Amino acid sequence: MLPWTALSLALSLRLALARSGAERGPPASAPQGDLLFLLDSSASVSHYEFSRVREFLGQLAAPLPLGPEALRASLVHVGSWPHTEFPFNQHSSGAAVQDAIRAATQRMGDTNTGLALAYAKEQLFAEEAGARPGVPKVLVWVTDGGSSDPMGPPMQELKDLGVTIFIVSTGRGNLLELSAAASAPAEKHLHFVDVDDLHIIAQELRGSILDAMQPQHLHASEVTSSGFRLAWPPLLTADSGYYVLELAPSAKPVTARRQQLPGNTTGWAWTGLDPDTDYDVALVPESNVRLVRPQHLRVRTLPEEAGPERIVISHARPRSLRVSWAPALGPAAALGYHVQFGPLRGGAAQRVEVPAGRNSTTLQGLAPGTAYLVTVTAAFRSGRERALSAKACTPDGERSRAPRPPPPGSGGREP
């Protein structure tokens, strides 16, 4: 009886394990994606800071599930010209990537971050660099906060392509500029930390990177006050079915919007939404081959983008004056401002660009005794603008005066 009893117990145990596995579902597959490290290697970074950041990136990468069919990593230097330390298809393990990062040498030169970001965009979508189509893309930029060239447009292009941007600043960066540059929400994608304390954020940042690359996962990015972008991994093909994408305000589910998309689609952008509102999203794969479960997500749009307020004119001189305003703050902070001014009675208008983080500028080259229309416009990540205008007047210049008579005793003669 004992052999039969043992066999019966073994069969029962196998059945229980099989049932437990069926309840849990199939095992989760390893995340897939392309991860690009953008390292400030310019002369604005000391050799000590560079070595500490290099060590941090190595420790960040080592535990990641890197491999040909999982995550792939690449390292690009920021300098006078961007430089690839290694492409996505060169190293196939976390240890190999860590060793390659530790072997990187500082390039020096200018901090041309905008040029490096444009180069990174090419690398993230170039198959010859080992990048793969249809997988999540993540960029981790470690910086001392400065840039010698504009970085806003290329950073926005990356986010428009669905790239998730994480920024680690060693403490000297502009909060508003970097918050606008990082993916939303900034509190999850932007870290300010001293170069000697980078290890503190390693585990959290690593988890966020894995979340951004998790397969079978519907996620939102580029959240603004009027819309957001959705992305998901390829669950179908063009021949195996199609998707139905549903969107509805959480408080009014009966007002749902629906969009049918081909089976080879992996993203969609919803626009024209209400600010500061919760939306429920459902992705329903309609497959003619196998059952694919729907995916659900709740996304909250940002508050309304508020433009500049309370323009103040001060320090008025015959040929210059100062313009100040209350800046557009909050989650939908402005990417920057431009100030346009011209004579009220007609004439050519001029324009001055003001970066994010500043809320005043001095207008030069004005005409004395002239009324001007001054317009301050805030530009936002969504592409929208908010403007406020005010009138400003320059005082009259000093009139020419008759020469003073010579002082007594000078003889009254001119030289």
Coordinates of N, CA and C in Angstrom, one line a residue, residues 270-402:
W270 N -4.2 60.9 -27.1 CA -5.5 61.5 -26.9 C -5.3 63.0 -26.7
T271 N -6.1 63.8 -27.4 CA -6.0 65.3 -27.3 C -7.4 65.8 -27.0
G272 N -7.4 67.1 -26.7 CA -8.7 67.8 -26.5 C -9.4 67.4 -25.3
L273 N -8.7 67.0 -24.2 CA -9.3 66.6 -23.0 C -9.4 67.8 -22.0
D274 N -10.1 67.6 -20.9 CA -10.3 68.6 -19.9 C -9.1 68.6 -18.9
P275 N -8.7 69.7 -18.4 CA -7.6 69.7 -17.5 C -8.0 69.2 -16.1
D276 N -7.0 68.7 -15.4 CA -7.2 68.3 -14.0 C -8.4 67.3 -13.8
T277 N -8.4 66.3 -14.7 CA -9.5 65.3 -14.8 C -9.0 63.9 -14.8
D278 N -9.6 63.0 -14.1 CA -9.3 61.6 -14.2 C -10.0 60.9 -15.4
Y279 N -9.2 60.2 -16.2 CA -9.7 59.4 -17.3 C -9.4 58.0 -17.2
D280 N -10.4 57.1 -17.5 CA -10.2 55.7 -17.5 C -10.0 55.2 -18.9
V281 N -8.9 54.5 -19.1 CA -8.5 54.0 -20.5 C -8.6 52.5 -20.5
A282 N -9.2 51.9 -21.6 CA -9.2 50.5 -21.8 C -8.7 50.2 -23.1
L283 N -7.7 49.3 -23.2 CA -7.2 48.7 -24.4 C -7.7 47.3 -24.6
V284 N -8.5 47.1 -25.7 CA -9.2 45.8 -25.9 C -8.6 45.2 -27.2
P285 N -7.7 44.2 -27.0 CA -7.2 43.5 -28.2 C -8.3 42.5 -28.8
E286 N -8.7 42.7 -30.0 CA -9.6 41.8 -30.6 C -8.8 40.9 -31.6
S287 N -8.4 39.7 -31.0 CA -7.6 38.8 -31.8 C -8.4 37.7 -32.4
N288 N -8.1 37.3 -33.7 CA -8.7 36.1 -34.3 C -7.9 34.9 -34.1
V289 N -6.9 34.9 -33.3 CA -6.0 33.8 -33.1 C -6.1 33.2 -31.7
R290 N -6.0 34.1 -30.7 CA -6.0 33.7 -29.3 C -6.7 34.8 -28.4
L291 N -7.0 34.4 -27.2 CA -7.6 35.3 -26.3 C -6.5 36.2 -25.7
V292 N -6.7 37.5 -25.8 CA -5.7 38.5 -25.2 C -6.6 39.4 -24.3
R293 N -6.2 39.4 -23.1 CA -7.0 40.2 -22.1 C -6.9 41.7 -22.3
P294 N -8.0 42.4 -22.0 CA -7.9 43.9 -22.1 C -7.0 44.4 -21.0
Q295 N -6.5 45.6 -21.2 CA -5.7 46.3 -20.2 C -6.4 47.6 -19.8
H296 N -6.2 48.0 -18.6 CA -6.9 49.2 -18.1 C -5.9 50.1 -17.4
L297 N -6.2 51.4 -17.4 CA -5.3 52.4 -16.9 C -6.1 53.7 -16.5
R298 N -5.7 54.3 -15.4 CA -6.4 55.6 -15.1 C -5.3 56.7 -15.2
V299 N -5.6 57.8 -15.8 CA -4.7 58.9 -16.1 C -5.3 60.2 -15.7
R300 N -4.6 61.0 -15.0 CA -5.1 62.3 -14.6 C -4.4 63.4 -15.4
T301 N -5.1 64.2 -16.1 CA -4.5 65.4 -16.8 C -4.1 66.4 -15.8
L302 N -3.1 67.2 -16.3 CA -2.5 68.3 -15.4 C -3.5 69.4 -15.3
P303 N -3.3 70.3 -14.3 CA -4.2 71.5 -14.2 C -4.0 72.4 -15.4
E304 N -4.9 73.3 -15.6 CA -4.8 74.2 -16.7 C -3.5 75.0 -16.7
E305 N -3.0 75.2 -17.9 CA -1.7 75.9 -18.1 C -2.0 77.4 -17.9
A306 N -1.4 78.0 -16.8 CA -1.7 79.4 -16.5 C -0.6 80.2 -17.0
G307 N -1.0 81.3 -17.7 CA 0.0 82.2 -18.3 C 0.5 83.2 -17.3
P308 N 1.4 84.1 -17.7 CA 1.9 85.1 -16.8 C 0.9 86.1 -16.3
E309 N 1.1 86.6 -15.1 CA 0.1 87.5 -14.5 C 0.8 88.8 -14.0
R310 N 0.1 89.8 -13.8 CA 0.5 91.1 -13.2 C 1.9 91.6 -13.8
I311 N 1.8 92.0 -15.0 CA 3.0 92.6 -15.6 C 3.3 94.0 -14.9
V312 N 4.6 94.1 -14.5 CA 5.0 95.3 -13.8 C 6.1 96.0 -14.7
I313 N 6.0 97.3 -14.9 CA 6.9 98.0 -15.7 C 7.7 98.9 -14.7
S314 N 9.1 98.8 -14.7 CA 9.9 99.6 -13.8 C 11.2 100.0 -14.5
H315 N 11.9 100.8 -13.7 CA 13.2 101.3 -14.2 C 13.1 101.9 -15.6
A316 N 12.1 102.7 -15.8 CA 11.9 103.3 -17.1 C 12.9 104.4 -17.4
R317 N 13.6 104.3 -18.5 CA 14.6 105.3 -18.9 C 14.2 105.7 -20.3
P318 N 14.8 106.8 -20.8 CA 14.4 107.2 -22.2 C 14.6 106.2 -23.2
R319 N 15.6 105.3 -23.0 CA 15.8 104.2 -24.1 C 15.8 102.8 -23.5
S320 N 15.3 102.6 -22.4 CA 15.1 101.2 -21.8 C 14.1 101.2 -20.7
L321 N 13.6 100.0 -20.4 CA 12.7 99.8 -19.3 C 12.8 98.3 -18.9
R322 N 12.3 98.0 -17.7 CA 12.3 96.7 -17.2 C 10.9 96.1 -17.1
V323 N 10.7 94.9 -17.6 CA 9.4 94.2 -17.6 C 9.5 93.0 -16.7
S324 N 8.6 92.9 -15.7 CA 8.5 91.8 -14.8 C 7.1 91.2 -14.8
W325 N 7.0 90.0 -14.4 CA 5.7 89.4 -14.3 C 5.7 88.2 -13.3
A326 N 4.5 87.8 -12.9 CA 4.3 86.7 -12.0 C 4.4 85.4 -12.9
P327 N 5.4 84.5 -12.7 CA 5.6 83.4 -13.6 C 4.5 82.4 -13.5
A328 N 4.4 81.6 -14.6 CA 3.5 80.4 -14.6 C 4.1 79.3 -13.9
L329 N 3.6 79.0 -12.7 CA 4.1 77.9 -11.9 C 3.2 76.7 -11.8
G330 N 3.5 75.7 -11.0 CA 2.7 74.5 -10.8 C 3.1 73.4 -11.7
P331 N 2.3 72.3 -11.8 CA 2.7 71.2 -12.6 C 2.8 71.5 -14.1
A332 N 2.1 72.5 -14.5 CA 2.2 72.8 -16.0 C 3.0 74.1 -16.1
A333 N 4.2 74.0 -15.6 CA 5.1 75.2 -15.6 C 5.5 75.5 -17.1
A334 N 5.8 76.7 -17.4 CA 6.2 77.1 -18.7 C 7.5 76.6 -19.1
L335 N 7.7 76.3 -20.4 CA 9.0 75.9 -20.9 C 9.9 77.1 -21.1
G336 N 9.3 78.3 -21.2 CA 10.0 79.6 -21.4 C 9.1 80.7 -21.8
Y337 N 9.6 81.9 -21.9 CA 8.8 83.0 -22.3 C 9.4 83.8 -23.5
H338 N 8.6 84.5 -24.2 CA 9.1 85.5 -25.1 C 8.3 86.8 -24.9
V339 N 9.0 87.9 -25.0 CA 8.5 89.2 -24.7 C 8.5 90.0 -26.1
Q340 N 7.4 90.4 -26.6 CA 7.3 91.1 -27.8 C 6.9 92.6 -27.5
F341 N 7.5 93.5 -28.1 CA 7.2 94.9 -27.9 C 7.4 95.8 -29.1
G342 N 6.5 96.8 -29.2 CA 6.6 97.7 -30.4 C 5.8 99.0 -30.1
P343 N 6.0 100.1 -30.8 CA 5.3 101.3 -30.5 C 3.9 101.2 -30.8
L344 N 3.1 101.8 -29.9 CA 1.6 101.8 -30.1 C 1.1 102.4 -31.3
R345 N 1.9 103.5 -31.8 CA 1.4 104.2 -33.0 C 2.0 103.6 -34.3
G346 N 2.5 102.4 -34.2 CA 3.0 101.7 -35.4 C 4.5 101.7 -35.4
G347 N 5.0 100.7 -36.0 CA 6.4 100.5 -36.1 C 6.8 99.0 -36.0
A348 N 8.0 98.7 -36.2 CA 8.4 97.3 -36.2 C 8.4 96.8 -34.7
A349 N 7.9 95.6 -34.6 CA 7.9 94.9 -33.3 C 9.2 94.1 -33.1
Q350 N 9.7 94.0 -31.9 CA 10.9 93.3 -31.5 C 10.5 92.2 -30.5
R351 N 11.4 91.2 -30.4 CA 11.1 90.0 -29.6 C 12.3 89.6 -28.8
V352 N 12.1 89.3 -27.5 CA 13.2 88.9 -26.6 C 12.8 87.5 -26.0
E353 N 13.7 86.5 -26.1 CA 13.5 85.2 -25.5 C 14.0 85.2 -24.0
V354 N 13.1 84.7 -23.1 CA 13.5 84.6 -21.7 C 13.3 83.1 -21.3
P355 N 14.4 82.5 -20.8 CA 14.3 81.1 -20.4 C 13.4 80.9 -19.2
A356 N 13.0 79.6 -19.0 CA 12.2 79.2 -17.9 C 13.0 79.5 -16.6
G357 N 12.3 79.9 -15.6 CA 13.0 80.2 -14.3 C 13.3 81.6 -14.1
R358 N 13.1 82.5 -15.2 CA 13.3 83.9 -15.0 C 11.9 84.6 -15.3
N359 N 11.7 85.7 -14.6 CA 10.4 86.3 -14.8 C 10.6 87.8 -15.0
S360 N 11.7 88.2 -15.6 CA 11.9 89.7 -15.9 C 13.0 89.8 -17.0
T361 N 12.9 90.9 -17.7 CA 14.0 91.2 -18.7 C 14.0 92.7 -18.9
T362 N 15.1 93.2 -19.4 CA 15.2 94.7 -19.7 C 15.2 94.9 -21.2
L363 N 14.3 95.7 -21.6 CA 14.1 96.0 -23.0 C 15.0 97.2 -23.4
Q364 N 15.9 97.1 -24.4 CA 16.8 98.1 -24.7 C 16.5 98.7 -26.1
G365 N 17.2 99.8 -26.4 CA 17.0 100.4 -27.7 C 15.7 101.0 -28.0
L366 N 15.1 101.5 -27.0 CA 13.7 102.2 -27.2 C 13.9 103.6 -27.5
A367 N 12.8 104.2 -28.0 CA 12.8 105.6 -28.3 C 12.2 106.5 -27.1
P368 N 12.8 107.6 -26.8 CA 12.4 108.4 -25.7 C 10.9 108.9 -26.0
G369 N 10.2 109.1 -24.9 CA 8.8 109.7 -25.0 C 7.9 108.9 -25.9
T370 N 8.0 107.6 -25.8 CA 7.2 106.8 -26.7 C 6.4 105.7 -25.9
A371 N 5.1 105.5 -26.3 CA 4.3 104.5 -25.7 C 4.4 103.1 -26.4
Y372 N 4.6 102.1 -25.7 CA 4.9 100.7 -26.2 C 3.8 99.8 -25.8
L373 N 3.5 98.8 -26.6 CA 2.7 97.7 -26.2 C 3.6 96.5 -25.9
V374 N 3.6 96.0 -24.7 CA 4.5 94.9 -24.3 C 3.6 93.6 -24.1
T375 N 4.0 92.5 -24.7 CA 3.2 91.3 -24.6 C 4.2 90.2 -24.1
V376 N 3.9 89.6 -22.9 CA 4.6 88.5 -22.4 C 3.9 87.2 -22.7
T377 N 4.5 86.2 -23.3 CA 3.9 85.0 -23.7 C 4.6 83.8 -23.1
A378 N 3.9 82.9 -22.4 CA 4.4 81.7 -21.8 C 4.2 80.5 -22.8
A379 N 5.2 79.7 -23.1 CA 5.1 78.6 -24.0 C 5.1 77.3 -23.1
F380 N 4.2 76.4 -23.4 CA 4.1 75.2 -22.7 C 4.5 73.9 -23.5
R381 N 4.7 72.8 -22.8 CA 5.1 71.6 -23.4 C 4.0 71.1 -24.4
S382 N 2.8 71.4 -24.1 CA 1.7 70.9 -25.0 C 1.7 71.6 -26.4
G383 N 2.5 72.7 -26.5 CA 2.5 73.5 -27.7 C 1.7 74.7 -27.6
R384 N 0.9 74.8 -26.6 CA 0.0 76.0 -26.4 C 0.8 77.1 -25.8
E385 N 0.2 78.3 -25.9 CA 0.8 79.5 -25.4 C -0.3 80.3 -24.6
R386 N 0.2 81.1 -23.6 CA -0.7 82.0 -22.9 C 0.0 83.3 -22.8
A387 N -0.7 84.4 -23.1 CA -0.1 85.7 -23.2 C -0.9 86.8 -22.3
L388 N -0.1 87.8 -22.0 CA -0.7 88.9 -21.3 C 0.1 90.2 -21.7
S389 N -0.7 91.3 -22.0 CA -0.1 92.5 -22.5 C -0.3 93.7 -21.5
A390 N 0.6 94.7 -21.7 CA 0.5 95.9 -20.9 C 1.1 97.0 -21.7
K391 N 0.7 98.3 -21.3 CA 1.3 99.5 -22.0 C 2.4 100.0 -21.1
A392 N 3.5 100.4 -21.8 CA 4.6 101.0 -21.1 C 5.1 102.3 -21.9
C393 N 5.5 103.2 -21.1 CA 6.0 104.5 -21.7 C 7.4 104.8 -21.3
T394 N 8.2 105.3 -22.2 CA 9.5 105.8 -21.9 C 9.4 107.3 -21.6
P395 N 10.2 107.8 -20.7 CA 10.2 109.3 -20.4 C 10.9 110.0 -21.6
D396 N 10.7 111.3 -21.6 CA 11.4 112.1 -22.6 C 12.8 112.2 -22.2
G397 N 13.7 112.3 -23.3 CA 15.1 112.5 -23.0 C 15.4 113.9 -22.6
E398 N 16.7 114.1 -22.2 CA 17.1 115.5 -21.7 C 17.1 116.4 -23.0
R399 N 16.5 117.6 -22.8 CA 16.5 118.5 -23.9 C 17.9 119.2 -23.9
S400 N 18.3 119.6 -25.1 CA 19.6 120.4 -25.2 C 19.5 121.7 -24.5
R401 N 20.5 122.1 -23.8 CA 20.4 123.4 -23.0 C 21.5 124.3 -23.5
A402 N 21.3 125.6 -23.3 CA 22.3 126.6 -23.7 C 23.5 126.5 -22.9

